[in-house]
Short mmCIF file of C-alpha atoms in Angstrom, two decimals:
data_model
loop_
_atom_site.label_atom_id
_atom_site.label_comp_id
_atom_site.label_asym_id
_atom_site.label_seq_id
_atom_site.Cartn_x
_atom_site.Cartn_y
_atom_site.Cartn_z
CA MET S 1 119.40 80.59 63.12
CA ASN S 2 120.17 78.62 66.29
CA PHE S 3 122.12 75.39 66.59
CA HIS S 4 121.93 72.39 68.87
CA GLU S 5 124.76 71.87 71.32
CA TYR S 6 126.11 68.84 69.46
CA GLN S 7 126.18 70.82 66.21
CA ALA S 8 127.98 73.74 67.88
CA LYS S 9 130.54 71.40 69.44
CA LYS S 10 131.19 69.83 66.05
CA LEU S 11 132.04 73.29 64.72
CA PHE S 12 134.16 73.99 67.80
CA ALA S 13 136.20 70.84 67.20
CA GLN S 14 136.82 71.88 63.57
CA TYR S 15 138.48 75.06 64.88
CA GLY S 16 140.63 73.38 67.50
CA ILE S 17 138.48 74.25 70.52
CA PRO S 18 138.63 71.43 73.10
CA VAL S 19 135.27 69.80 73.86
CA PRO S 20 134.33 66.61 75.77
CA ALA S 21 133.81 63.51 73.66
CA GLY S 22 130.14 62.90 72.91
CA THR S 23 127.64 61.32 70.54
CA VAL S 24 124.11 62.38 69.65
CA ALA S 25 121.32 59.78 69.86
CA ALA S 26 117.66 59.79 68.85
CA THR S 27 116.55 56.66 70.75
CA PRO S 28 117.27 55.22 74.21
CA LEU S 29 118.92 52.19 72.58
CA ALA S 30 121.23 54.42 70.54
CA ALA S 31 122.03 56.42 73.68
CA VAL S 32 123.11 53.29 75.54
CA GLU S 33 125.26 52.22 72.60
CA ALA S 34 126.83 55.69 72.48
CA ALA S 35 127.69 55.51 76.18
CA ARG S 36 129.17 52.04 75.75
CA GLU S 37 131.39 53.24 72.88
CA LEU S 38 132.55 56.28 74.88
CA GLY S 39 133.63 53.97 77.69
CA GLY S 40 134.00 54.83 81.35
CA ASN S 41 131.45 54.42 84.10
CA MET S 42 129.79 57.83 84.16
CA TRP S 43 128.14 59.91 81.44
CA VAL S 44 126.10 63.09 81.03
CA VAL S 45 122.76 62.89 79.22
CA LYS S 46 121.82 66.27 77.71
CA ALA S 47 118.52 67.07 75.99
CA GLN S 48 119.06 68.85 72.68
CA VAL S 49 116.82 71.92 72.50
CA HIS S 50 117.37 75.51 71.40
CA ALA S 51 117.23 77.03 74.88
CA GLY S 52 119.37 77.76 77.88
CA GLY S 53 118.27 76.77 81.36
CA ARG S 54 117.44 73.21 80.29
CA GLY S 55 119.34 71.79 83.26
CA LYS S 56 116.86 73.37 85.67
CA ALA S 57 114.05 71.95 83.51
CA GLY S 58 115.40 68.40 83.89
CA GLY S 59 117.21 68.33 80.56
CA VAL S 60 120.72 67.56 81.88
CA LYS S 61 121.39 64.52 84.07
CA LEU S 62 124.41 62.56 85.26
CA ALA S 63 124.14 58.81 84.64
CA LYS S 64 126.28 56.34 86.60
CA SER S 65 125.30 53.21 84.68
CA LEU S 66 124.13 52.20 81.23
CA GLU S 67 120.68 51.55 82.69
CA GLU S 68 120.54 55.13 83.96
CA VAL S 69 121.57 56.33 80.51
CA ARG S 70 118.64 54.40 79.05
CA VAL S 71 116.15 55.63 81.65
CA GLU S 72 117.19 59.29 81.41
CA SER S 73 117.30 59.22 77.61
CA GLU S 74 113.84 57.67 77.45
CA ARG S 75 112.49 60.31 79.84
CA MET S 76 114.05 63.23 77.98
CA LEU S 77 113.01 62.01 74.53
CA SER S 78 109.39 62.16 75.68
CA MET S 79 109.78 65.69 77.10
CA LYS S 80 108.89 69.14 75.91
CA ILE S 81 111.03 71.82 77.52
CA SER S 82 109.99 75.40 78.25
CA THR S 83 112.47 77.81 79.85
CA TYR S 84 112.89 81.57 80.18
CA GLN S 85 114.56 81.54 76.73
CA THR S 86 111.83 79.77 74.75
CA GLY S 87 109.33 82.63 74.71
CA GLY S 88 106.52 80.46 76.03
CA LEU S 89 107.09 77.68 73.48
CA GLU S 90 107.42 74.09 74.59
CA LEU S 91 110.28 72.66 72.55
CA PRO S 92 110.26 68.93 71.76
CA VAL S 93 113.34 66.88 72.64
CA GLU S 94 114.06 64.72 69.60
CA SER S 95 117.68 63.85 70.41
CA VAL S 96 120.05 63.66 73.37
CA LEU S 97 123.78 64.17 73.59
CA ILE S 98 125.65 61.46 75.48
CA ALA S 99 128.91 63.02 76.68
CA GLU S 100 131.76 61.82 78.83
CA ALA S 101 131.57 63.04 82.42
CA VAL S 102 134.30 65.53 83.33
CA ASP S 103 135.59 66.44 86.80
CA ILE S 104 135.09 70.19 87.16
CA GLU S 105 137.45 72.32 89.21
CA SER S 106 135.75 75.64 88.38
CA GLU S 107 133.34 77.15 85.85
CA LEU S 108 134.06 80.19 83.67
CA TYR S 109 132.05 82.10 81.10
CA LEU S 110 133.15 83.15 77.60
CA SER S 111 131.20 84.56 74.68
CA ALA S 112 131.64 86.46 71.43
CA LEU S 113 128.94 88.65 69.95
CA VAL S 114 128.35 91.55 67.58
CA ASP S 115 128.66 94.78 69.58
CA ARG S 116 126.53 97.24 67.63
CA ALA S 117 127.57 100.20 69.77
CA HIS S 118 131.26 99.68 68.92
CA ARG S 119 130.58 98.12 65.49
CA CYS S 120 132.81 95.14 66.10
CA VAL S 121 133.00 91.66 67.55
CA THR S 122 133.33 91.74 71.33
CA PHE S 123 134.45 88.99 73.70
CA MET S 124 132.93 88.79 77.17
CA GLY S 125 134.39 86.64 79.92
CA SER S 126 133.96 86.02 83.61
CA ALA S 127 135.37 83.79 86.33
CA ALA S 128 131.78 83.51 87.61
CA GLY S 129 130.45 81.17 84.92
CA GLY S 130 127.65 78.63 85.14
CA VAL S 131 123.89 78.63 85.17
CA ASP S 132 123.56 81.93 87.06
CA ILE S 133 125.65 84.13 84.74
CA GLU S 134 122.61 86.33 84.02
CA GLN S 135 122.33 87.07 87.74
CA VAL S 136 126.03 87.95 87.86
CA ALA S 137 125.55 90.40 84.98
CA GLN S 138 122.75 92.12 86.89
CA THR S 139 124.19 92.21 90.40
CA GLU S 140 127.97 92.09 89.91
CA PRO S 141 128.73 93.49 86.43
CA GLU S 142 132.32 94.26 87.50
CA LYS S 143 133.01 90.52 87.34
CA ILE S 144 132.45 90.50 83.57
CA PHE S 145 135.36 91.55 81.35
CA THR S 146 135.01 92.73 77.76
CA VAL S 147 137.46 92.98 74.88
CA ASN S 148 136.54 94.81 71.65
CA ILE S 149 138.17 93.38 68.53
CA ASN S 150 139.38 95.77 65.83
CA ASN S 151 137.73 94.78 62.55
CA THR S 152 140.94 95.28 60.56
CA ALA S 153 143.59 93.98 62.94
CA GLY S 154 141.51 91.11 64.34
CA LEU S 155 142.00 89.45 67.71
CA GLN S 156 145.43 90.24 69.15
CA PRO S 157 147.37 88.00 71.57
CA TYR S 158 147.53 90.71 74.23
CA GLN S 159 143.73 90.87 74.26
CA SER S 160 143.47 87.16 75.04
CA ARG S 161 146.05 87.59 77.80
CA LYS S 162 144.09 90.54 79.19
CA MET S 163 140.95 88.41 79.29
CA GLY S 164 142.75 85.45 80.84
CA PHE S 165 144.40 87.37 83.64
CA GLY S 166 141.14 89.22 84.28
CA MET S 167 139.49 85.82 84.78
CA GLY S 168 142.21 84.79 87.24
CA LEU S 169 143.89 82.13 85.09
CA ASN S 170 147.49 81.02 85.45
CA GLY S 171 150.10 81.26 82.68
CA THR S 172 149.37 77.86 81.14
CA GLN S 173 145.63 78.46 81.19
CA VAL S 174 146.06 81.93 79.67
CA ARG S 175 147.88 80.35 76.72
CA GLN S 176 145.07 77.80 76.36
CA LEU S 177 142.50 80.57 76.48
CA GLY S 178 144.39 82.39 73.73
CA LYS S 179 144.07 79.37 71.44
CA ILE S 180 140.37 79.00 72.30
CA MET S 181 139.60 82.68 71.68
CA SER S 182 141.55 82.57 68.41
CA GLY S 183 139.52 79.56 67.27
CA LEU S 184 136.25 81.15 68.32
CA TYR S 185 137.08 84.38 66.50
CA ARG S 186 137.97 82.55 63.27
CA LEU S 187 134.78 80.51 63.55
CA PHE S 188 132.76 83.68 64.16
CA ARG S 189 134.16 85.44 61.10
CA ASP S 190 134.31 82.44 58.76
CA LYS S 191 130.70 81.38 59.36
CA ASP S 192 129.09 84.84 59.68
CA LEU S 193 127.85 84.17 63.20
CA SER S 194 126.05 86.59 65.49
CA LEU S 195 126.73 84.88 68.84
CA ILE S 196 128.98 82.25 70.38
CA GLU S 197 128.53 81.36 74.04
CA VAL S 198 130.55 78.88 76.09
CA ASN S 199 128.88 78.49 79.46
CA PRO S 200 130.52 76.92 81.20
CA LEU S 201 134.06 77.00 79.97
CA ILE S 202 135.54 74.80 82.66
CA ILE S 203 138.88 74.16 84.30
CA ASP S 204 139.10 70.40 84.83
CA LYS S 205 140.93 68.60 87.63
CA ALA S 206 144.10 68.54 85.49
CA GLY S 207 143.98 72.34 85.21
CA ASN S 208 143.04 72.44 81.54
CA LEU S 209 140.33 74.51 79.84
CA LEU S 210 137.43 72.67 78.18
CA ALA S 211 134.26 73.92 76.46
CA LEU S 212 131.65 71.97 78.41
CA ASP S 213 128.71 73.60 76.64
CA ALA S 214 128.33 75.43 73.34
CA LYS S 215 125.75 77.81 71.93
CA ILE S 216 125.90 79.34 68.45
CA ASN S 217 123.61 81.71 66.55
CA ALA S 218 124.19 82.43 62.85
CA ASP S 219 123.10 85.48 60.87
CA ASP S 220 120.15 84.33 58.72
CA ASN S 221 121.03 86.93 56.07
CA ALA S 222 124.36 85.19 55.41
CA LEU S 223 123.13 81.60 55.26
CA PHE S 224 123.14 81.63 51.46
CA ARG S 225 126.94 81.60 51.77
CA HIS S 226 126.91 78.64 54.16
CA PRO S 227 124.70 75.79 52.91
CA GLU S 228 126.44 73.47 55.37
CA LEU S 229 125.03 75.58 58.22
CA ALA S 230 121.59 75.98 56.64
CA SER S 231 121.31 72.18 56.45
CA MET S 232 121.58 72.04 60.26
CA ARG S 233 118.36 74.00 60.78
CA ASP S 234 115.82 72.27 63.02
CA GLU S 235 112.39 73.75 62.31
CA ALA S 236 110.85 71.73 65.15
CA GLN S 237 112.69 74.05 67.55
CA GLU S 238 111.19 77.21 66.07
CA ASP S 239 107.85 78.98 66.31
CA PRO S 240 105.77 77.26 63.57
CA THR S 241 104.23 80.59 62.53
CA GLU S 242 107.65 82.15 62.06
CA VAL S 243 108.77 79.11 60.05
CA ALA S 244 105.72 79.46 57.79
CA ALA S 245 106.45 83.18 57.39
CA SER S 246 110.04 82.54 56.31
CA LYS S 247 108.82 80.27 53.51
CA HIS S 248 106.91 83.23 52.05
CA ASP S 249 109.78 85.71 52.65
CA LEU S 250 107.77 87.47 55.33
CA ASN S 251 109.44 88.88 58.43
CA TYR S 252 107.26 87.74 61.32
CA VAL S 253 107.80 87.63 65.08
CA THR S 254 105.16 86.30 67.48
CA LEU S 255 104.30 88.60 70.40
CA ASP S 256 101.82 88.21 73.26
CA GLY S 257 99.35 91.03 72.54
CA ASN S 258 95.90 91.00 70.91
CA ILE S 259 96.22 93.45 67.98
CA GLY S 260 97.56 91.91 64.80
CA CYS S 261 99.83 94.12 62.69
CA MET S 262 100.52 94.00 58.96
CA VAL S 263 102.91 96.68 57.75
CA ASN S 264 105.29 97.13 54.80
CA GLY S 265 108.72 98.12 56.02
CA ALA S 266 110.52 97.15 59.23
CA GLY S 267 110.87 100.73 60.47
CA LEU S 268 107.22 101.49 59.84
CA ALA S 269 106.27 98.22 61.54
CA MET S 270 108.24 99.21 64.65
CA ALA S 271 106.62 102.66 64.64
CA THR S 272 103.18 101.08 64.25
CA MET S 273 103.73 98.88 67.30
CA ASP S 274 104.97 101.89 69.27
CA VAL S 275 101.84 103.90 68.43
CA ILE S 276 99.62 100.96 69.39
CA LYS S 277 101.39 100.82 72.76
CA LEU S 278 101.08 104.59 73.22
CA ASN S 279 97.32 104.23 72.72
CA GLY S 280 97.02 101.53 75.36
CA GLY S 281 97.09 98.45 73.11
CA GLU S 282 99.36 95.42 72.82
CA PRO S 283 100.69 94.17 69.44
CA ALA S 284 100.17 90.46 68.74
CA ASN S 285 103.02 90.30 66.25
CA PHE S 286 105.66 92.06 64.23
CA LEU S 287 104.98 91.54 60.53
CA ASP S 288 106.83 93.25 57.69
CA VAL S 289 105.37 92.20 54.34
CA GLY S 290 108.15 94.02 52.49
CA GLY S 291 108.28 96.90 50.05
CA GLY S 292 107.40 94.77 47.03
CA SER S 293 104.29 93.08 48.38
CA ASN S 294 101.44 91.83 46.23
CA ALA S 295 97.97 90.43 46.78
CA SER S 296 99.27 86.88 47.28
CA ARG S 297 101.73 87.87 50.01
CA VAL S 298 99.09 89.95 51.76
CA LYS S 299 96.80 86.90 51.82
CA GLU S 300 99.54 84.77 53.36
CA ALA S 301 100.24 87.53 55.87
CA PHE S 302 96.61 87.50 57.00
CA LYS S 303 96.80 83.74 57.51
CA LEU S 304 99.82 84.21 59.76
CA ILE S 305 98.15 86.93 61.80
CA LEU S 306 95.02 84.83 62.28
CA SER S 307 97.09 82.01 63.77
CA SER S 308 97.32 84.02 67.00
CA THR S 309 94.97 82.69 69.68
CA ASN S 310 94.68 86.10 71.39
CA LEU S 311 93.69 88.11 68.32
CA GLU S 312 90.98 90.77 68.86
CA SER S 313 91.61 93.15 65.95
CA ILE S 314 93.96 93.72 63.01
CA LEU S 315 95.70 96.93 61.98
CA VAL S 316 96.94 97.17 58.38
CA ASN S 317 99.32 100.10 57.84
CA ILE S 318 100.62 100.38 54.28
CA PHE S 319 102.68 103.12 52.67
CA GLY S 320 102.59 102.61 48.93
CA GLY S 321 105.97 103.39 47.43
CA ILE S 322 107.19 100.46 45.38
CA VAL S 323 103.97 98.60 46.12
CA ARG S 324 100.67 100.13 44.97
CA CYS S 325 97.86 100.70 47.45
CA ASP S 326 95.27 99.25 45.07
CA GLU S 327 97.21 95.95 44.93
CA ILE S 328 97.33 95.87 48.71
CA ALA S 329 93.59 96.59 48.86
CA GLU S 330 92.91 93.71 46.49
CA GLY S 331 95.00 91.42 48.68
CA ILE S 332 93.17 92.53 51.83
CA ILE S 333 89.77 91.93 50.24
CA ALA S 334 90.79 88.51 48.87
CA ALA S 335 92.29 87.47 52.20
CA ILE S 336 89.27 88.48 54.26
CA ARG S 337 86.94 86.61 51.91
CA GLU S 338 89.08 83.50 51.54
CA VAL S 339 90.45 83.15 55.07
CA GLY S 340 87.29 84.17 56.83
CA VAL S 341 88.46 87.02 59.06
CA THR S 342 86.06 87.42 61.97
CA VAL S 343 87.83 90.18 63.93
CA PRO S 344 87.66 93.91 63.11
CA VAL S 345 90.16 95.06 60.47
CA VAL S 346 91.43 98.66 60.56
CA VAL S 347 93.19 99.82 57.39
CA ARG S 348 95.35 102.87 56.83
CA LEU S 349 96.63 103.36 53.27
CA GLU S 350 98.91 106.10 52.00
CA GLY S 351 100.99 106.57 48.85
CA THR S 352 100.78 105.34 45.27
CA ASN S 353 97.19 104.81 44.02
CA VAL S 354 95.85 105.45 47.53
CA GLU S 355 92.46 106.77 46.34
CA LYS S 356 91.94 103.74 44.10
CA GLY S 357 92.84 101.49 47.01
CA LYS S 358 90.39 103.21 49.35
CA THR S 359 87.67 102.95 46.73
CA LEU S 360 88.21 99.21 46.40
CA LEU S 361 87.96 98.78 50.18
CA ASN S 362 84.85 100.96 50.48
CA GLU S 363 83.07 99.13 47.66
CA SER S 364 84.04 95.63 48.87
CA GLY S 365 81.00 95.28 51.11
CA LEU S 366 83.26 94.08 53.93
CA ALA S 367 83.32 95.44 57.47
CA ILE S 368 86.64 97.25 57.09
CA ILE S 369 87.31 100.26 59.33
CA ALA S 370 89.06 103.05 57.41
CA ALA S 371 91.63 105.26 59.15
CA ASN S 372 93.02 108.65 58.11
CA ASP S 373 96.49 108.40 59.67
CA LEU S 374 98.59 106.12 61.87
CA ASN S 375 97.43 107.51 65.20
CA ASP S 376 93.78 107.33 64.09
CA ALA S 377 94.34 103.73 62.96
CA ALA S 378 95.93 102.74 66.27
CA GLN S 379 93.12 104.30 68.28
CA LYS S 380 90.49 102.49 66.20
CA ALA S 381 92.34 99.16 66.44
CA VAL S 382 92.67 99.47 70.22
CA ALA S 383 89.00 100.42 70.56
CA ALA S 384 87.96 97.50 68.31
CA ALA S 385 90.03 95.08 70.38
CA ALA S 386 88.45 96.33 73.59
#
């Protein structure tokens, strides 16, 4: 689950991480009032969307008067933003953050994430922060410093000092960084997060560190422990098909291919997509219907697959362990009849009650293409799509 910047900064403030003063607004009038309450004569208007790179898309502007705040807020609230992080989606801007303008001396980068290779939380930092940090990672990786945090001991003061001096900070700033990293680490662990990114973490004209931006991702699997985080979810910022899938406990990810996939089991789903690719095809989605699927879930899965505009064929690959193949067959038949599937459907069944399942498919009177194994199914799905 992703968070808006204003939500992330609210969490930052709860853990003692310094952030600029700011107020979220959903209308131009509310934005002007927010700027007036903040005071000063210069503000930053920031579109609230779940994507980086919004500044280059016109979603971050400096306003030097209340009228400019109104104009920029009105413009942004009518925008849809698409960046390299949105996966082709155009995200609606339904609110803006009005923040105090800060004089920036330099921009740094700081993040915390789950490092699966080392099985721990890892901090990454760089003195080369800002909008082009991805380019720095590609061309000058030596400018990025990493610190792996021991899961038992937690973040140690010497690790924060190591990061600070690696980023070229002075003694006072290193101590400030230590407090910020300590707060971020506690936030990460307390809320079961998967990513925190501060880009930029700035040094202001007074020489102090300030989190100018904030990005947080939470682990969906732990949200049941954090209802206060779950309540912050903004479904308008998500792929509508993936939102619909989550309501039926289906694991779905939209891809840009033309062969729909319905598989039970995440590992088998990954293998199915690999075999499709090996046979020259392109998967239109990742869809794991789960080990305990039934006819109703299969029907909902078909509806999700059919939402793809590029769909040319569908491959159903089911291994019946907990779930019975005859139940899956009944779901496939019901879905094709009810939903009105017009593209070729290739089905490979294996496992519990497989012969009964195949019989149901063969006697359905529907144009279902039977497959003997996974490779045969992939070849037939690719040929049907072509």
